[in-house]
Amino acid sequence: MACMASDLEWRGRHFSKEIIMDIYRSIADEVSVENMLETNKEIVKYERLSGSSDERQAVEYLKKRLDEYGFDTHIYDCQAYISLPKKCQLEIQGEKIYAQTHSMVPSGHVASKIVYCSNQDELKSKNYRGKIVMIPGWATFPVVQIAQDHGAAGMIFIQKAVIRECIPSGCWGSPTRNDYHLFPRIPIVTVIDTDIQPYVDRLQQGGSLGAELSTETDTGWRTIPLLIGELKAPVDTHYFVQFTGHQDSWYYGAIDNGTANALQIEIARLAKKHQDELKRNFRIVFFSGHSHGRYAGSAWYADHFWEDLYENCMLNINNDSPGAKGAEDMAHSIVMPDAKSLGVQIVKELTGQDFIGMRPGRLGDQSFWNVGLANAFASFSRQKKTLQPDGTIGLARGNAALGPGWHTPDDLPKWIDKENYLRDGKVYAEYIMTCLTEDIIPLEVEKDAADIMNILEQWNQEAKGKFDLSGSIRLAEKVTDLCSRFSQAPLSKDTKNDGIVKLCRILIPLDFTRGNIYGTEPAMPIDPMPCLSPIHDLVKADTSDMDKNAILVELTRSVNFIDHRLHCAIKVLNEILDGREN
């Protein structure tokens, strides 16, 4: 290599571009797309349903590969709540229509009249007691919940061109007793738009149609595997960076998630080759239960390794579905504020694209917000949106963000693009190896603080004087200023790394959770700083005075959570900047 990572000096986002670029190029040149394709070929021999014997064979293969590269490996048997669709049947006016049911849908049967709704807003406006609701779109829990609350006895969703597997559940991972209400209670199927359009036309013209649908799923607690491989740095450190991805799949999952798993193995090879240069330990994790348990494997891992992750993990880098044909959009993967700048530079240097980065949402095995782990990436490269015949910007009919075969039986090796796969592999290799070899982990905690301050200002504006967040904003401003001073301060690498970890543990749960650091947020859309979400209802004109007073109680407790966290950050920063290391 042109220079060692120890020669580098990290000062927030201000670092020596020329030196870092030498390291980037040397690592990128070592990524082998042929290695990844060969590994992918072995993985996709197996249909990797969560908890299946085929999945277990694939995991044993991945373990063997990590063993070959000198990783310490272990397969954990996890009890998880898993749901596998078995079969369904739909008849409308006695005519059979092709349909599929989904994970977490109950086994059941319903015969009733159909009510058609063109969108979610319309769905909220009617009573469907005992009826079957038909609606365009994906089967998602928020839509199911509305229909259930309005009395629906069953649902028919309409997807465009092809049916893609999904999970209409709002429960993240395996449930507690308090989570069962987040599962659908009614039979649900999905159909293809061209098959159902004649019936939609009749309903929209005022006609009446009866339907009979039945669903069967294999749902319950079962054992799924979780594979961990660890490579120790030659220095004395308890910190590690982890590279994660799910190994279960819909069907043979060549891209989702076979390409990701093969990339994990290739990064393992590179890390082993450069083991002498590592400044922190490296952990690779393969989850199950992603596709059939709503992230059950990563949630199990977060629960059972909570203290280990809290004390020792510096960064989670996730990997899902790289290297697809047509995946030319490198700008929109999710990333936390602290982990973004490094991604911006790497993507620009390698692809010429400007990495925008999206705020992490409830997707992509984001099971570590409560622990306070910084996160970079998930599904990284995506299909590029283009001008469509109807004048909109989007994807062509039959395509999806992760490719035409995504979540279908057509997710096969034919959709892998060698050049895109190599490109994605280089980005991941450079990002991960930089995080492993820098004296100071390249995370910008001042970006986390600034994000919190901006979000507080937005919530305060939405509150319209009905709730005051100005005190919390002042605290956030102070934290942001102290974080900037901390990033620029000439501190020892140990002091800087310890400080970054402590601040991530304080700020990330504040930015992304409601405050329960030992649990998970539901698998539902979530606001930034969701502890302040009650402000939405506070400012609604139709909220009763009684409810408004109750909301104020909720918000007061939320501010206690916010202010306490910010005070903790201030204390940590003052102790470091005053020279009192703890």
CSV table of N, CA and C in Angstrom, one decimal, residues 418-533:
chain,number,residue,atom,x,y,z
A,418,LYS,N,-21.8,-7.7,-13.9
A,418,LYS,CA,-20.4,-7.8,-13.3
A,418,LYS,C,-19.8,-6.4,-13.0
A,419,GLU,N,-20.0,-5.5,-13.9
A,419,GLU,CA,-19.4,-4.1,-13.7
A,419,GLU,C,-20.0,-3.5,-12.5
A,420,ASN,N,-21.4,-3.5,-12.4
A,420,ASN,CA,-22.0,-2.9,-11.2
A,420,ASN,C,-21.6,-3.6,-9.9
A,421,TYR,N,-21.5,-4.9,-10.0
A,421,TYR,CA,-21.2,-5.7,-8.8
A,421,TYR,C,-19.7,-5.3,-8.4
A,422,LEU,N,-18.8,-5.2,-9.3
A,422,LEU,CA,-17.5,-4.8,-8.9
A,422,LEU,C,-17.4,-3.4,-8.4
A,423,ARG,N,-18.2,-2.5,-9.0
A,423,ARG,CA,-18.3,-1.1,-8.5
A,423,ARG,C,-18.8,-1.1,-7.1
A,424,ASP,N,-19.9,-1.8,-6.8
A,424,ASP,CA,-20.4,-1.8,-5.4
A,424,ASP,C,-19.5,-2.4,-4.5
A,425,GLY,N,-18.8,-3.5,-4.9
A,425,GLY,CA,-17.8,-4.1,-4.0
A,425,GLY,C,-16.7,-3.2,-3.7
A,426,LYS,N,-16.2,-2.4,-4.6
A,426,LYS,CA,-15.1,-1.5,-4.3
A,426,LYS,C,-15.6,-0.4,-3.3
A,427,VAL,N,-16.8,0.1,-3.4
A,427,VAL,CA,-17.3,1.1,-2.5
A,427,VAL,C,-17.3,0.5,-1.1
A,428,TYR,N,-17.9,-0.6,-1.0
A,428,TYR,CA,-17.9,-1.3,0.4
A,428,TYR,C,-16.5,-1.6,0.9
A,429,ALA,N,-15.7,-2.1,0.1
A,429,ALA,CA,-14.3,-2.4,0.5
A,429,ALA,C,-13.6,-1.2,1.1
A,430,GLU,N,-13.7,-0.1,0.3
A,430,GLU,CA,-13.0,1.1,0.7
A,430,GLU,C,-13.6,1.7,2.0
A,431,TYR,N,-14.9,1.7,2.1
A,431,TYR,CA,-15.5,2.2,3.3
A,431,TYR,C,-15.2,1.4,4.5
A,432,ILE,N,-15.3,0.1,4.4
A,432,ILE,CA,-15.0,-0.8,5.5
A,432,ILE,C,-13.6,-0.7,5.9
A,433,MET,N,-12.7,-0.9,5.0
A,433,MET,CA,-11.2,-0.9,5.3
A,433,MET,C,-10.8,0.4,5.9
A,434,THR,N,-11.4,1.5,5.4
A,434,THR,CA,-11.0,2.8,6.1
A,434,THR,C,-11.5,2.8,7.5
A,435,CYS,N,-12.7,2.3,7.8
A,435,CYS,CA,-13.2,2.3,9.1
A,435,CYS,C,-12.4,1.4,10.0
A,436,LEU,N,-11.8,0.3,9.4
A,436,LEU,CA,-11.0,-0.6,10.2
A,436,LEU,C,-9.6,-0.1,10.4
A,437,THR,N,-9.0,0.7,9.5
A,437,THR,CA,-7.6,1.0,9.6
A,437,THR,C,-7.3,2.5,10.1
A,438,GLU,N,-8.3,3.3,10.1
A,438,GLU,CA,-8.1,4.7,10.7
A,438,GLU,C,-7.7,4.6,12.2
A,439,ASP,N,-6.8,5.4,12.6
A,439,ASP,CA,-6.5,5.5,14.0
A,439,ASP,C,-7.8,6.0,14.8
A,440,ILE,N,-8.5,6.9,14.2
A,440,ILE,CA,-9.8,7.4,14.8
A,440,ILE,C,-10.9,7.1,13.8
A,441,ILE,N,-11.9,6.4,14.3
A,441,ILE,CA,-13.0,6.0,13.5
A,441,ILE,C,-13.7,7.2,12.8
A,442,PRO,N,-13.8,7.2,11.5
A,442,PRO,CA,-14.3,8.4,10.8
A,442,PRO,C,-15.8,8.6,10.9
A,443,LEU,N,-16.2,8.9,12.1
A,443,LEU,CA,-17.6,9.3,12.4
A,443,LEU,C,-17.7,10.7,12.9
A,444,GLU,N,-18.6,11.5,12.3
A,444,GLU,CA,-18.7,12.9,12.7
A,444,GLU,C,-19.9,13.2,13.6
A,445,VAL,N,-19.7,13.1,14.9
A,445,VAL,CA,-20.8,13.2,15.9
A,445,VAL,C,-21.4,14.6,15.8
A,446,GLU,N,-20.7,15.6,15.4
A,446,GLU,CA,-21.2,16.9,15.3
A,446,GLU,C,-22.4,17.0,14.3
A,447,LYS,N,-22.4,16.0,13.3
A,447,LYS,CA,-23.5,15.9,12.3
A,447,LYS,C,-24.7,15.4,13.0
A,448,ASP,N,-24.5,14.4,13.9
A,448,ASP,CA,-25.7,13.9,14.7
A,448,ASP,C,-26.3,15.0,15.5
A,449,ALA,N,-25.5,15.8,16.2
A,449,ALA,CA,-26.0,16.9,17.0
A,449,ALA,C,-26.7,18.0,16.2
A,450,ALA,N,-26.1,18.3,15.0
A,450,ALA,CA,-26.8,19.3,14.2
A,450,ALA,C,-28.1,18.8,13.6
A,451,ASP,N,-28.2,17.5,13.4
A,451,ASP,CA,-29.4,16.9,12.9
A,451,ASP,C,-30.5,17.0,14.0
A,452,ILE,N,-30.1,16.7,15.2
A,452,ILE,CA,-31.1,16.8,16.3
A,452,ILE,C,-31.5,18.3,16.5
A,453,MET,N,-30.6,19.2,16.4
A,453,MET,CA,-31.0,20.6,16.5
A,453,MET,C,-32.0,21.0,15.4
A,454,ASN,N,-31.7,20.6,14.2
A,454,ASN,CA,-32.6,21.0,13.1
A,454,ASN,C,-33.9,20.4,13.2
A,455,ILE,N,-34.0,19.1,13.7
A,455,ILE,CA,-35.3,18.5,13.9
A,455,ILE,C,-36.1,19.1,15.0
A,456,LEU,N,-35.4,19.5,16.1
A,456,LEU,CA,-36.1,20.2,17.1
A,456,LEU,C,-36.7,21.5,16.6
A,457,GLU,N,-36.0,22.2,15.8
A,457,GLU,CA,-36.5,23.5,15.3
A,457,GLU,C,-37.7,23.2,14.4
A,458,GLN,N,-37.7,22.1,13.6
A,458,GLN,CA,-38.8,21.8,12.8
A,458,GLN,C,-40.1,21.4,13.6
A,459,TRP,N,-39.9,20.6,14.7
A,459,TRP,CA,-41.0,20.3,15.6
A,459,TRP,C,-41.5,21.5,16.3
A,460,ASN,N,-40.6,22.4,16.7
A,460,ASN,CA,-41.1,23.6,17.4
A,460,ASN,C,-41.9,24.5,16.4
A,461,GLN,N,-41.5,24.5,15.2
A,461,GLN,CA,-42.3,25.3,14.2
A,461,GLN,C,-43.7,24.6,14.0
A,462,GLU,N,-43.7,23.3,13.9
A,462,GLU,CA,-45.0,22.6,13.7
A,462,GLU,C,-45.9,22.8,14.9
A,463,ALA,N,-45.3,22.9,16.1
A,463,ALA,CA,-46.1,23.0,17.3
A,463,ALA,C,-46.9,24.4,17.4
A,464,LYS,N,-46.5,25.3,16.6
A,464,LYS,CA,-47.2,26.6,16.5
A,464,LYS,C,-47.5,27.3,17.8
A,465,GLY,N,-46.6,27.2,18.7
A,465,GLY,CA,-46.8,27.9,20.0
A,465,GLY,C,-47.6,27.1,21.0
A,466,LYS,N,-48.1,25.9,20.6
A,466,LYS,CA,-48.9,25.1,21.6
A,466,LYS,C,-48.0,24.3,22.5
A,467,PHE,N,-46.7,24.2,22.1
A,467,PHE,CA,-45.7,23.5,23.0
A,467,PHE,C,-44.4,24.1,22.6
A,468,ASP,N,-43.6,24.4,23.7
A,468,ASP,CA,-42.4,25.2,23.5
A,468,ASP,C,-41.2,24.3,23.6
A,469,LEU,N,-40.4,24.2,22.6
A,469,LEU,CA,-39.1,23.4,22.6
A,469,LEU,C,-37.9,24.3,22.6
A,470,SER,N,-38.0,25.6,22.9
A,470,SER,CA,-36.9,26.5,22.7
A,470,SER,C,-35.8,26.1,23.7
A,471,GLY,N,-36.1,25.6,24.9
A,471,GLY,CA,-35.1,25.2,25.9
A,471,GLY,C,-34.3,24.0,25.3
A,472,SER,N,-34.9,23.1,24.7
A,472,SER,CA,-34.2,21.9,24.2
A,472,SER,C,-33.4,22.3,23.0
A,473,ILE,N,-33.9,23.3,22.2
A,473,ILE,CA,-33.1,23.8,21.1
A,473,ILE,C,-31.8,24.4,21.5
A,474,ARG,N,-31.9,25.2,22.6
A,474,ARG,CA,-30.7,25.8,23.1
A,474,ARG,C,-29.6,24.8,23.6
A,475,LEU,N,-30.1,23.7,24.3
A,475,LEU,CA,-29.2,22.7,24.7
A,475,LEU,C,-28.6,22.0,23.5
A,476,ALA,N,-29.4,21.8,22.4
A,476,ALA,CA,-28.9,21.1,21.2
A,476,ALA,C,-27.8,22.0,20.5
A,477,GLU,N,-28.1,23.3,20.5
A,477,GLU,CA,-27.1,24.2,20.0
A,477,GLU,C,-25.7,24.1,20.7
A,478,LYS,N,-25.8,24.0,22.1
A,478,LYS,CA,-24.6,23.8,22.9
A,478,LYS,C,-23.9,22.5,22.6
A,479,VAL,N,-24.7,21.4,22.4
A,479,VAL,CA,-24.1,20.2,22.1
A,479,VAL,C,-23.4,20.2,20.7
A,480,THR,N,-24.1,20.8,19.8
A,480,THR,CA,-23.5,20.9,18.4
A,480,THR,C,-22.2,21.7,18.5
A,481,ASP,N,-22.1,22.8,19.2
A,481,ASP,CA,-20.9,23.6,19.3
A,481,ASP,C,-19.8,22.8,20.0
A,482,LEU,N,-20.1,22.1,21.1
A,482,LEU,CA,-19.1,21.3,21.8
A,482,LEU,C,-18.7,20.1,20.9
A,483,CYS,N,-19.6,19.5,20.2
A,483,CYS,CA,-19.2,18.4,19.3
A,483,CYS,C,-18.2,18.9,18.2
A,484,SER,N,-18.4,20.1,17.7
A,484,SER,CA,-17.5,20.6,16.7
A,484,SER,C,-16.1,20.9,17.3
A,485,ARG,N,-16.1,21.4,18.5
A,485,ARG,CA,-14.8,21.6,19.2
A,485,ARG,C,-14.1,20.3,19.5
A,486,PHE,N,-14.9,19.3,19.9
A,486,PHE,CA,-14.4,18.0,20.1
A,486,PHE,C,-13.7,17.4,18.9
A,487,SER,N,-14.4,17.5,17.7
A,487,SER,CA,-13.9,17.0,16.5
A,487,SER,C,-12.6,17.6,16.1
A,488,GLN,N,-12.4,18.9,16.4
A,488,GLN,CA,-11.2,19.6,16.0
A,488,GLN,C,-10.1,19.6,17.1
A,489,ALA,N,-10.4,19.1,18.2
A,489,ALA,CA,-9.5,19.2,19.4
A,489,ALA,C,-8.3,18.2,19.2
A,490,PRO,N,-7.1,18.5,19.5
A,490,PRO,CA,-5.9,17.6,19.4
A,490,PRO,C,-5.9,16.6,20.6
A,491,LEU,N,-6.7,15.7,20.5
A,491,LEU,CA,-6.9,14.7,21.5
A,491,LEU,C,-6.2,13.4,21.1
A,492,SER,N,-5.9,12.5,22.1
A,492,SER,CA,-5.3,11.2,21.8
A,492,SER,C,-6.4,10.4,21.0
A,493,LYS,N,-5.9,9.4,20.3
A,493,LYS,CA,-6.8,8.6,19.5
A,493,LYS,C,-7.8,7.8,20.4
A,494,ASP,N,-7.3,7.3,21.6
A,494,ASP,CA,-8.1,6.6,22.5
A,494,ASP,C,-9.2,7.5,23.1
A,495,THR,N,-8.8,8.7,23.4
A,495,THR,CA,-9.8,9.7,23.9
A,495,THR,C,-10.9,10.0,22.9
A,496,LYS,N,-10.4,10.2,21.7
A,496,LYS,CA,-11.3,10.6,20.6
A,496,LYS,C,-12.3,9.4,20.3
A,497,ASN,N,-11.8,8.2,20.2
A,497,ASN,CA,-12.6,7.0,19.9
A,497,ASN,C,-13.6,6.8,21.0
A,498,ASP,N,-13.1,6.8,22.2
A,498,ASP,CA,-14.1,6.6,23.3
A,498,ASP,C,-15.2,7.7,23.4
A,499,GLY,N,-14.8,8.9,23.1
A,499,GLY,CA,-15.7,10.0,23.1
A,499,GLY,C,-16.8,9.8,22.0
A,500,ILE,N,-16.3,9.4,20.8
A,500,ILE,CA,-17.3,9.2,19.7
A,500,ILE,C,-18.3,8.1,20.0
A,501,VAL,N,-17.8,7.0,20.6
A,501,VAL,CA,-18.7,5.9,21.0
A,501,VAL,C,-19.7,6.4,22.0
A,502,LYS,N,-19.2,7.1,23.1
A,502,LYS,CA,-20.2,7.6,24.1
A,502,LYS,C,-21.2,8.5,23.5
A,503,LEU,N,-20.8,9.4,22.6
A,503,LEU,CA,-21.7,10.4,22.1
A,503,LEU,C,-22.7,9.7,21.1
A,504,CYS,N,-22.3,8.7,20.4
A,504,CYS,CA,-23.2,7.9,19.6
A,504,CYS,C,-24.3,7.3,20.4
A,505,ARG,N,-23.9,6.7,21.5
A,505,ARG,CA,-24.8,6.0,22.4
A,505,ARG,C,-25.9,7.0,23.0
A,506,ILE,N,-25.5,8.2,23.2
A,506,ILE,CA,-26.4,9.2,23.7
A,506,ILE,C,-27.3,9.8,22.6
A,507,LEU,N,-26.7,10.2,21.5
A,507,LEU,CA,-27.4,11.0,20.5
A,507,LEU,C,-28.3,10.1,19.5
A,508,ILE,N,-27.8,9.0,19.1
A,508,ILE,CA,-28.5,8.2,18.1
A,508,ILE,C,-29.9,7.7,18.6
A,509,PRO,N,-30.0,7.2,19.8
A,509,PRO,CA,-31.4,6.9,20.3
A,509,PRO,C,-32.3,8.1,20.4
A,510,LEU,N,-31.7,9.2,20.7
A,510,LEU,CA,-32.5,10.5,20.8
A,510,LEU,C,-33.0,10.9,19.4
A,511,ASP,N,-32.2,10.7,18.4
A,511,ASP,CA,-32.6,11.1,17.0
A,511,ASP,C,-33.6,10.1,16.4
A,512,PHE,N,-33.5,8.8,16.8
A,512,PHE,CA,-34.2,7.8,16.0
A,512,PHE,C,-35.2,7.0,16.8
A,513,THR,N,-35.3,7.1,18.1
A,513,THR,CA,-36.2,6.2,18.9
A,513,THR,C,-37.1,7.1,19.8
A,514,ARG,N,-38.1,6.4,20.4
A,514,ARG,CA,-39.0,7.1,21.4
A,514,ARG,C,-38.4,7.0,22.8
A,515,GLY,N,-37.2,6.3,23.0
A,515,GLY,CA,-36.6,6.4,24.3
A,515,GLY,C,-36.4,5.0,24.9
A,516,ASN,N,-37.0,4.0,24.4
A,516,ASN,CA,-36.7,2.6,25.0
A,516,ASN,C,-35.5,2.0,24.3
A,517,ILE,N,-34.4,2.1,25.0
A,517,ILE,CA,-33.1,1.7,24.4
A,517,ILE,C,-33.0,0.2,24.5
A,518,TYR,N,-33.9,-0.5,25.1
A,518,TYR,CA,-33.8,-2.0,25.3
A,518,TYR,C,-34.8,-2.7,24.4
A,519,GLY,N,-35.6,-2.0,23.6
A,519,GLY,CA,-36.5,-2.6,22.7
A,519,GLY,C,-36.3,-2.1,21.3
A,520,THR,N,-37.3,-2.3,20.4
A,520,THR,CA,-37.2,-1.8,19.0
A,520,THR,C,-38.5,-1.0,18.7
A,521,GLU,N,-38.4,-0.1,17.8
A,521,GLU,CA,-39.5,0.6,17.2
A,521,GLU,C,-40.3,-0.4,16.3
A,522,PRO,N,-41.6,-0.2,16.2
A,522,PRO,CA,-42.4,-1.0,15.3
A,522,PRO,C,-41.9,-0.9,13.9
A,523,ALA,N,-42.3,-1.8,13.0
A,523,ALA,CA,-42.0,-1.8,11.6
A,523,ALA,C,-43.0,-1.0,10.9
A,524,MET,N,-43.0,0.3,11.2
A,524,MET,CA,-44.0,1.3,10.7
A,524,MET,C,-43.2,2.6,10.3
A,525,PRO,N,-43.8,3.4,9.4
A,525,PRO,CA,-43.2,4.7,9.2
A,525,PRO,C,-43.0,5.4,10.5
A,526,ILE,N,-41.9,6.2,10.6
A,526,ILE,CA,-41.5,6.8,11.8
A,526,ILE,C,-41.0,8.2,11.6
A,527,ASP,N,-41.3,9.1,12.4
A,527,ASP,CA,-40.8,10.5,12.3
A,527,ASP,C,-39.4,10.6,12.8
A,528,PRO,N,-38.7,11.6,12.4
A,528,PRO,CA,-37.4,12.0,13.0
A,528,PRO,C,-37.7,12.4,14.5
A,529,MET,N,-36.9,12.0,15.4
A,529,MET,CA,-37.1,12.2,16.8
A,529,MET,C,-38.6,11.9,17.2
A,530,PRO,N,-39.0,10.6,17.1
A,530,PRO,CA,-40.4,10.2,17.2
A,530,PRO,C,-41.0,10.4,18.5
A,531,CYS,N,-40.2,10.7,19.5
A,531,CYS,CA,-40.8,11.0,20.8
A,531,CYS,C,-41.7,12.2,20.8
A,532,LEU,N,-41.5,13.1,19.7
A,532,LEU,CA,-42.2,14.3,19.6
A,532,LEU,C,-43.4,14.2,18.6
A,533,SER,N,-43.6,13.0,18.1
A,533,SER,CA,-44.7,12.8,17.1
A,533,SER,C,-46.1,13.2,17.7
